[in-house]
Tab-separated table of C-alpha atoms in Angstrom:
chain	number	residue	atom	x	y	z
A	1	MET	CA	-21.362	10.353	89.477
A	2	GLN	CA	-24.848	9.601	90.683
A	3	ILE	CA	-27.649	8.485	88.406
A	4	ASP	CA	-31.193	8.635	89.699
A	5	GLU	CA	-32.243	5.083	88.845
A	6	SER	CA	-35.918	6.050	89.032
A	7	LYS	CA	-35.340	8.083	85.848
A	8	ILE	CA	-34.032	5.085	83.874
A	9	ILE	CA	-36.346	3.425	81.388
A	10	LEU	CA	-35.855	0.602	78.899
A	11	LYS	CA	-35.988	1.391	75.202
A	12	PRO	CA	-36.094	-1.230	72.418
A	13	THR	CA	-32.913	-0.593	70.408
A	14	GLN	CA	-31.274	-2.119	67.334
A	15	VAL	CA	-27.938	-3.668	68.319
A	16	TYR	CA	-25.367	-4.534	65.654
A	17	TYR	CA	-22.776	-7.261	66.235
A	18	LEU	CA	-19.675	-7.083	64.071
A	19	ARG	CA	-16.502	-9.103	63.692
A	20	MET	CA	-13.260	-8.966	61.773
A	21	ASP	CA	-11.624	-12.254	60.783
A	22	GLU	CA	-8.433	-10.931	59.195
A	23	ASN	CA	-5.976	-8.302	60.340
A	24	PRO	CA	-6.236	-5.374	57.912
A	25	HIS	CA	-2.651	-4.240	58.704
A	26	PHE	CA	-3.433	-0.529	58.614
A	27	ASN	CA	-0.797	1.971	57.601
A	28	ILE	CA	-1.552	4.337	60.481
A	29	THR	CA	-0.431	7.913	60.051
A	30	ASP	CA	0.123	9.647	63.374
A	31	ILE	CA	-1.743	12.880	63.952
A	32	ALA	CA	0.311	15.740	65.356
A	33	GLY	CA	-0.456	16.325	69.008
A	34	THR	CA	-1.794	12.818	69.699
A	35	GLU	CA	-0.549	10.297	72.210
A	36	ILE	CA	-2.141	7.046	73.372
A	37	LYS	CA	-1.379	5.784	76.857
A	38	GLU	CA	-2.155	2.397	78.366
A	39	ILE	CA	-3.656	2.842	81.807
A	40	ILE	CA	-1.685	1.149	84.554
A	41	LYS	CA	-3.834	-0.865	86.941
A	42	PRO	CA	-5.440	-0.658	89.308
A	43	VAL	CA	-7.753	1.966	87.930
A	44	SER	CA	-10.567	3.248	90.129
A	45	ALA	CA	-14.219	2.910	89.216
A	46	ASN	CA	-14.572	6.701	89.503
A	47	THR	CA	-11.768	7.376	87.006
A	48	TYR	CA	-13.172	4.802	84.609
A	49	ARG	CA	-16.701	6.187	84.968
A	50	ARG	CA	-15.425	9.666	84.081
A	51	TRP	CA	-14.111	8.364	80.731
A	52	TYR	CA	-17.199	6.235	80.144
A	53	ALA	CA	-19.615	9.069	80.989
A	54	THR	CA	-17.711	11.611	78.910
A	55	ALA	CA	-17.528	9.389	75.810
A	56	GLY	CA	-21.090	8.140	76.160
A	57	ALA	CA	-22.897	11.237	77.438
A	58	ASP	CA	-24.798	11.844	74.215
A	59	TYR	CA	-25.384	8.139	73.458
A	60	TYR	CA	-27.150	6.796	76.561
A	61	TRP	CA	-24.175	4.894	77.963
A	62	LEU	CA	-25.543	4.026	81.409
A	63	ASP	CA	-24.725	0.389	82.200
A	64	ARG	CA	-21.397	1.024	83.880
A	65	LEU	CA	-22.615	4.180	85.602
A	66	VAL	CA	-25.255	2.263	87.559
A	67	MET	CA	-23.112	-0.840	88.128
A	68	PRO	CA	-21.915	-1.246	91.740
A	69	ALA	CA	-18.347	0.082	92.142
A	70	ASP	CA	-16.953	-3.242	93.400
A	71	GLU	CA	-18.363	-5.075	90.361
A	72	LEU	CA	-16.982	-2.453	87.961
A	73	ASN	CA	-13.585	-2.516	89.701
A	74	SER	CA	-13.467	-6.288	89.300
A	75	ILE	CA	-14.192	-6.067	85.551
A	76	ILE	CA	-11.874	-3.210	84.597
A	77	ASN	CA	-8.932	-4.497	86.630
A	78	GLN	CA	-8.945	-8.068	85.300
A	79	SER	CA	-5.673	-9.144	83.699
A	80	ASN	CA	-7.374	-9.645	80.309
A	81	ASN	CA	-8.855	-6.122	80.271
A	82	PHE	CA	-6.789	-3.283	78.765
A	83	LEU	CA	-7.624	0.426	78.913
A	84	PHE	CA	-6.145	3.120	76.688
A	85	VAL	CA	-6.655	6.864	76.706
A	86	LEU	CA	-6.156	9.028	73.632
A	87	TYR	CA	-4.643	12.446	74.290
A	88	TYR	CA	-4.832	15.330	71.845
A	89	ASN	CA	-2.776	18.420	72.592
A	90	ASN	CA	-2.155	17.013	76.094
A	91	GLU	CA	-5.863	16.697	76.911
A	92	GLU	CA	-7.879	13.501	77.200
A	93	ALA	CA	-9.702	12.988	73.920
A	94	GLY	CA	-11.160	9.472	74.127
A	95	TYR	CA	-10.718	5.986	75.476
A	96	ALA	CA	-10.775	2.357	74.393
A	97	GLU	CA	-11.333	-0.816	76.385
A	98	ILE	CA	-10.007	-4.008	74.819
A	99	VAL	CA	-10.752	-7.415	76.349
A	100	LYS	CA	-8.848	-10.600	75.456
A	101	GLU	CA	-11.283	-13.541	75.549
A	102	GLY	CA	-10.024	-17.020	74.615
A	103	ASP	CA	-10.102	-17.180	70.799
A	104	TYR	CA	-11.119	-13.579	70.216
A	105	THR	CA	-10.466	-10.029	71.337
A	106	GLU	CA	-13.318	-7.593	71.875
A	107	LEU	CA	-13.294	-3.855	71.471
A	108	ALA	CA	-15.628	-3.589	74.456
A	109	TYR	CA	-15.860	0.214	74.569
A	110	PHE	CA	-14.530	2.847	72.223
A	111	GLY	CA	-15.376	6.511	72.159
A	112	LEU	CA	-14.176	10.028	71.672
A	113	PHE	CA	-14.966	12.801	74.096
A	114	PRO	CA	-17.373	15.450	72.718
A	115	GLN	CA	-14.726	18.175	72.346
A	116	SER	CA	-12.646	15.797	70.178
A	117	ILE	CA	-15.303	14.806	67.646
A	118	GLY	CA	-14.859	16.249	64.155
A	119	LYS	CA	-11.065	16.552	64.335
A	120	GLY	CA	-10.205	13.386	62.411
A	121	LEU	CA	-9.292	11.498	65.576
A	122	GLY	CA	-11.957	8.764	65.356
A	123	LYS	CA	-10.534	6.906	62.369
A	124	TYR	CA	-6.981	7.233	63.686
A	125	PHE	CA	-7.843	5.982	67.180
A	126	LEU	CA	-10.048	3.177	65.844
A	127	GLN	CA	-7.293	1.954	63.504
A	128	TRP	CA	-4.859	2.074	66.415
A	129	SER	CA	-7.318	0.165	68.654
A	130	ILE	CA	-7.951	-2.495	65.998
A	131	THR	CA	-4.203	-2.928	65.522
A	132	LYS	CA	-3.788	-3.262	69.293
A	133	ALA	CA	-6.610	-5.828	69.460
A	134	TRP	CA	-4.891	-7.899	66.752
A	135	SER	CA	-1.592	-7.738	68.695
A	136	PHE	CA	-3.079	-10.289	71.132
A	137	ASN	CA	-3.118	-12.817	68.238
A	138	PRO	CA	-6.826	-13.678	68.338
A	139	LYS	CA	-8.638	-15.693	65.681
A	140	TRP	CA	-10.987	-12.711	65.262
A	141	ILE	CA	-11.910	-9.423	66.890
A	142	GLN	CA	-15.396	-8.184	67.572
A	143	VAL	CA	-17.321	-5.061	68.477
A	144	ASN	CA	-20.953	-4.150	68.842
A	145	THR	CA	-22.764	-0.879	68.539
A	146	CYS	CA	-26.371	0.209	68.592
A	147	ALA	CA	-28.786	2.708	67.091
A	148	LEU	CA	-28.222	4.987	70.106
A	149	ASP	CA	-24.491	5.437	69.359
A	150	HIS	CA	-22.951	8.178	67.232
A	151	PRO	CA	-24.440	7.932	63.718
A	152	ASN	CA	-20.943	7.449	62.254
A	153	ALA	CA	-20.090	4.490	64.525
A	154	LEU	CA	-21.575	1.654	62.451
A	155	PRO	CA	-20.417	3.021	59.060
A	156	LEU	CA	-16.895	3.608	60.445
A	157	TYR	CA	-16.648	0.094	61.896
A	158	LYS	CA	-17.684	-1.322	58.516
A	159	LYS	CA	-15.262	0.954	56.662
A	160	MET	CA	-12.449	-0.353	58.868
A	161	GLY	CA	-13.286	-3.938	57.887
A	162	PHE	CA	-15.773	-5.174	60.459
A	163	VAL	CA	-18.622	-7.275	59.059
A	164	GLU	CA	-22.064	-7.271	60.624
A	165	TYR	CA	-23.047	-10.834	61.490
A	166	LYS	CA	-26.092	-10.290	63.680
A	167	THR	CA	-28.662	-7.609	64.422
A	168	THR	CA	-31.047	-7.832	67.334
A	169	THR	CA	-33.507	-5.625	69.152
A	170	GLU	CA	-32.608	-5.368	72.822
A	171	GLN	CA	-33.840	-3.362	75.761
A	172	ARG	CA	-31.323	-0.595	76.501
A	173	LYS	CA	-31.319	1.628	79.549
A	174	ILE	CA	-31.818	5.320	78.855
A	175	LEU	CA	-32.643	8.324	81.009
A	176	ALA	CA	-36.287	9.296	80.763
């Protein structure tokens, strides 16, 4: 996947930082036809970029598309980085990247693929991902989102129990 870097501009964007200090212990109800698989490493930068680009296509996810492949490979294949793919009716429906960092665990990336939005999979997969993040026994878990993400992202994170602790305006890369 090639991005013409001359078409990238910076846009001031509201970024919301959220954390969860207590495990909500969800009672997750499986959805028929779903399966979540942990990705066995090593995973290639191209495979990862396909998930990243598909989930973030409508939300200006560019950072990892323009990152050099060797740098991305180093990040996604670290022992503290865990990748999961949601399948719905045997097709990829979304992915989550969870990173264990010292005292906390971060839901670094989380997204559904466009064909999977509106099928009730977001809440299910987010609850599953939060439960998985808590399985690493952190003191807290965190996530951030921004005004460019799906309009339901911030309200859903809050509904699941995340609390906004900081809002900033940052320069985000977008295609012109």
